[in-house]
Amino acid sequence: MSAHILDIEANPAAVVKLQPRVLRKREAAKYIGCGRSKLDMLIAEGKLEAKRAGVLVLVTVASLDVYLDSLPNARGHER
């Protein structure tokens, strides 16, 4: 991911989209389609990287993407 410098004065209508690097636990669980208890288990097992900022637990988006990419492909309608 690279940062882009934008000259707002030259283009006041410019829109800057920022991708979050971390998500709170609730948003992280939604991001990978699981519940918060499953997310807590994945963090405890070291499958997801989490940071602590005071009382907040923040899960890195990079680790969520790596976890999703590591899952096997679903075949058919197996559960």
mmCIF file of N, CA and C in Angstrom, residues 15-57:
data_model
loop_
_atom_site.group_PDB
_atom_site.id
_atom_site.type_symbol
_atom_site.label_atom_id
_atom_site.label_comp_id
_atom_site.label_asym_id
_atom_site.label_seq_id
_atom_site.Cartn_x
_atom_site.Cartn_y
_atom_site.Cartn_z
ATOM 1 N N VAL A 15 -11.030 13.938 -3.916
ATOM 2 C CA VAL A 15 -11.530 13.038 -2.879
ATOM 3 C C VAL A 15 -10.418 12.060 -2.549
ATOM 4 N N VAL A 16 -10.159 11.910 -1.268
ATOM 5 C CA VAL A 16 -9.119 10.994 -0.832
ATOM 6 C C VAL A 16 -9.790 9.810 -0.162
ATOM 7 N N LYS A 17 -9.512 8.603 -0.660
ATOM 8 C CA LYS A 17 -10.044 7.401 -0.049
ATOM 9 C C LYS A 17 -8.930 6.743 0.744
ATOM 10 N N LEU A 18 -9.178 6.509 2.011
ATOM 11 C CA LEU A 18 -8.200 5.850 2.860
ATOM 12 C C LEU A 18 -8.676 4.448 3.182
ATOM 13 N N GLN A 19 -7.793 3.477 3.049
ATOM 14 C CA GLN A 19 -8.105 2.103 3.425
ATOM 15 C C GLN A 19 -7.664 1.913 4.873
ATOM 16 N N PRO A 20 -8.539 1.408 5.727
ATOM 17 C CA PRO A 20 -8.139 1.201 7.117
ATOM 18 C C PRO A 20 -7.094 0.096 7.224
ATOM 19 N N ARG A 21 -6.160 0.257 8.137
ATOM 20 C CA ARG A 21 -5.153 -0.777 8.399
ATOM 21 C C ARG A 21 -5.604 -1.723 9.493
ATOM 22 N N VAL A 22 -6.511 -1.246 10.337
ATOM 23 C CA VAL A 22 -7.028 -2.064 11.440
ATOM 24 C C VAL A 22 -8.535 -1.895 11.534
ATOM 25 N N LEU A 23 -9.184 -2.901 12.120
ATOM 26 C CA LEU A 23 -10.621 -2.837 12.382
ATOM 27 C C LEU A 23 -10.862 -3.231 13.827
ATOM 28 N N ARG A 24 -11.899 -2.660 14.426
ATOM 29 C CA ARG A 24 -12.320 -3.121 15.744
ATOM 30 C C ARG A 24 -12.860 -4.537 15.605
ATOM 31 N N LYS A 25 -12.941 -5.245 16.727
ATOM 32 C CA LYS A 25 -13.313 -6.658 16.678
ATOM 33 C C LYS A 25 -14.658 -6.893 15.999
ATOM 34 N N ARG A 26 -15.632 -6.076 16.255
ATOM 35 C CA ARG A 26 -16.951 -6.264 15.638
ATOM 36 C C ARG A 26 -16.866 -6.160 14.115
ATOM 37 N N GLU A 27 -16.167 -5.125 13.629
ATOM 38 C CA GLU A 27 -16.023 -4.940 12.186
ATOM 39 C C GLU A 27 -15.150 -6.037 11.577
ATOM 40 N N ALA A 28 -14.131 -6.478 12.304
ATOM 41 C CA ALA A 28 -13.256 -7.551 11.814
ATOM 42 C C ALA A 28 -14.041 -8.848 11.652
ATOM 43 N N ALA A 29 -14.920 -9.140 12.607
ATOM 44 C CA ALA A 29 -15.746 -10.351 12.514
ATOM 45 C C ALA A 29 -16.661 -10.274 11.295
ATOM 46 N N LYS A 30 -17.263 -9.121 11.059
ATOM 47 C CA LYS A 30 -18.116 -8.945 9.874
ATOM 48 C C LYS A 30 -17.300 -9.087 8.597
ATOM 49 N N TYR A 31 -16.091 -8.560 8.599
ATOM 50 C CA TYR A 31 -15.215 -8.573 7.418
ATOM 51 C C TYR A 31 -14.956 -10.000 6.943
ATOM 52 N N ILE A 32 -14.774 -10.935 7.903
ATOM 53 C CA ILE A 32 -14.499 -12.328 7.503
ATOM 54 C C ILE A 32 -15.719 -13.222 7.647
ATOM 55 N N GLY A 33 -16.851 -12.650 8.053
ATOM 56 C CA GLY A 33 -18.100 -13.410 8.092
ATOM 57 C C GLY A 33 -18.205 -14.400 9.224
ATOM 58 N N CYS A 34 -17.727 -14.009 10.401
ATOM 59 C CA CYS A 34 -17.832 -14.906 11.558
ATOM 60 C C CYS A 34 -18.351 -14.117 12.756
ATOM 61 N N GLY A 35 -18.560 -14.810 13.853
ATOM 62 C CA GLY A 35 -18.983 -14.167 15.087
ATOM 63 C C GLY A 35 -17.786 -13.698 15.896
ATOM 64 N N ARG A 36 -18.059 -12.940 16.941
ATOM 65 C CA ARG A 36 -16.970 -12.393 17.752
ATOM 66 C C ARG A 36 -16.243 -13.472 18.533
ATOM 67 N N SER A 37 -16.951 -14.530 18.952
ATOM 68 C CA SER A 37 -16.262 -15.592 19.701
ATOM 69 C C SER A 37 -15.289 -16.343 18.793
ATOM 70 N N LYS A 38 -15.665 -16.567 17.537
ATOM 71 C CA LYS A 38 -14.758 -17.197 16.569
ATOM 72 C C LYS A 38 -13.559 -16.293 16.318
ATOM 73 N N LEU A 39 -13.794 -14.994 16.214
ATOM 74 C CA LEU A 39 -12.707 -14.043 16.019
ATOM 75 C C LEU A 39 -11.744 -14.096 17.195
ATOM 76 N N ASP A 40 -12.284 -14.116 18.428
ATOM 77 C CA ASP A 40 -11.438 -14.215 19.625
ATOM 78 C C ASP A 40 -10.591 -15.483 19.589
ATOM 79 N N MET A 41 -11.184 -16.585 19.128
ATOM 80 C CA MET A 41 -10.453 -17.844 19.039
ATOM 81 C C MET A 41 -9.314 -17.737 18.017
ATOM 82 N N LEU A 42 -9.592 -17.122 16.873
ATOM 83 C CA LEU A 42 -8.568 -16.965 15.837
ATOM 84 C C LEU A 42 -7.414 -16.091 16.324
ATOM 85 N N ILE A 43 -7.728 -15.063 17.110
ATOM 86 C CA ILE A 43 -6.691 -14.205 17.690
ATOM 87 C C ILE A 43 -5.873 -15.003 18.698
ATOM 88 N N ALA A 44 -6.551 -15.750 19.571
ATOM 89 C CA ALA A 44 -5.870 -16.544 20.599
ATOM 90 C C ALA A 44 -4.964 -17.605 19.978
ATOM 91 N N GLU A 45 -5.368 -18.176 18.853
ATOM 92 C CA GLU A 45 -4.578 -19.201 18.156
ATOM 93 C C GLU A 45 -3.446 -18.599 17.333
ATOM 94 N N GLY A 46 -3.385 -17.270 17.257
ATOM 95 C CA GLY A 46 -2.338 -16.615 16.492
ATOM 96 C C GLY A 46 -2.597 -16.579 15.001
ATOM 97 N N LYS A 47 -3.824 -16.889 14.583
ATOM 98 C CA LYS A 47 -4.160 -16.870 13.159
ATOM 99 C C LYS A 47 -4.475 -15.471 12.664
ATOM 100 N N LEU A 48 -4.788 -14.573 13.590
ATOM 101 C CA LEU A 48 -5.027 -13.167 13.260
ATOM 102 C C LEU A 48 -4.136 -12.311 14.145
ATOM 103 N N GLU A 49 -3.639 -11.222 13.573
ATOM 104 C CA GLU A 49 -2.804 -10.295 14.325
ATOM 105 C C GLU A 49 -3.681 -9.185 14.892
ATOM 106 N N ALA A 50 -3.576 -8.994 16.202
ATOM 107 C CA ALA A 50 -4.350 -7.949 16.866
ATOM 108 C C ALA A 50 -3.402 -7.043 17.645
ATOM 109 N N LYS A 51 -3.763 -5.791 17.724
ATOM 110 C CA LYS A 51 -3.001 -4.780 18.463
ATOM 111 C C LYS A 51 -3.904 -4.236 19.562
ATOM 112 N N ARG A 52 -3.292 -3.770 20.626
ATOM 113 C CA ARG A 52 -4.064 -3.166 21.700
ATOM 114 C C ARG A 52 -3.743 -1.676 21.741
ATOM 115 N N ALA A 53 -4.805 -0.867 21.763
ATOM 116 C CA ALA A 53 -4.688 0.585 21.909
ATOM 117 C C ALA A 53 -5.555 0.968 23.096
ATOM 118 N N GLY A 54 -4.963 0.983 24.273
ATOM 119 C CA GLY A 54 -5.735 1.206 25.496
ATOM 120 C C GLY A 54 -6.665 0.026 25.703
ATOM 121 N N VAL A 55 -7.965 0.293 25.773
ATOM 122 C CA VAL A 55 -8.930 -0.793 25.958
ATOM 123 C C VAL A 55 -9.379 -1.405 24.634
ATOM 124 N N LEU A 56 -9.026 -0.767 23.520
ATOM 125 C CA LEU A 56 -9.439 -1.276 22.209
ATOM 126 C C LEU A 56 -8.543 -2.406 21.735
ATOM 127 N N VAL A 57 -9.161 -3.417 21.141
ATOM 128 C CA VAL A 57 -8.423 -4.470 20.443
ATOM 129 C C VAL A 57 -8.680 -4.241 18.958
#
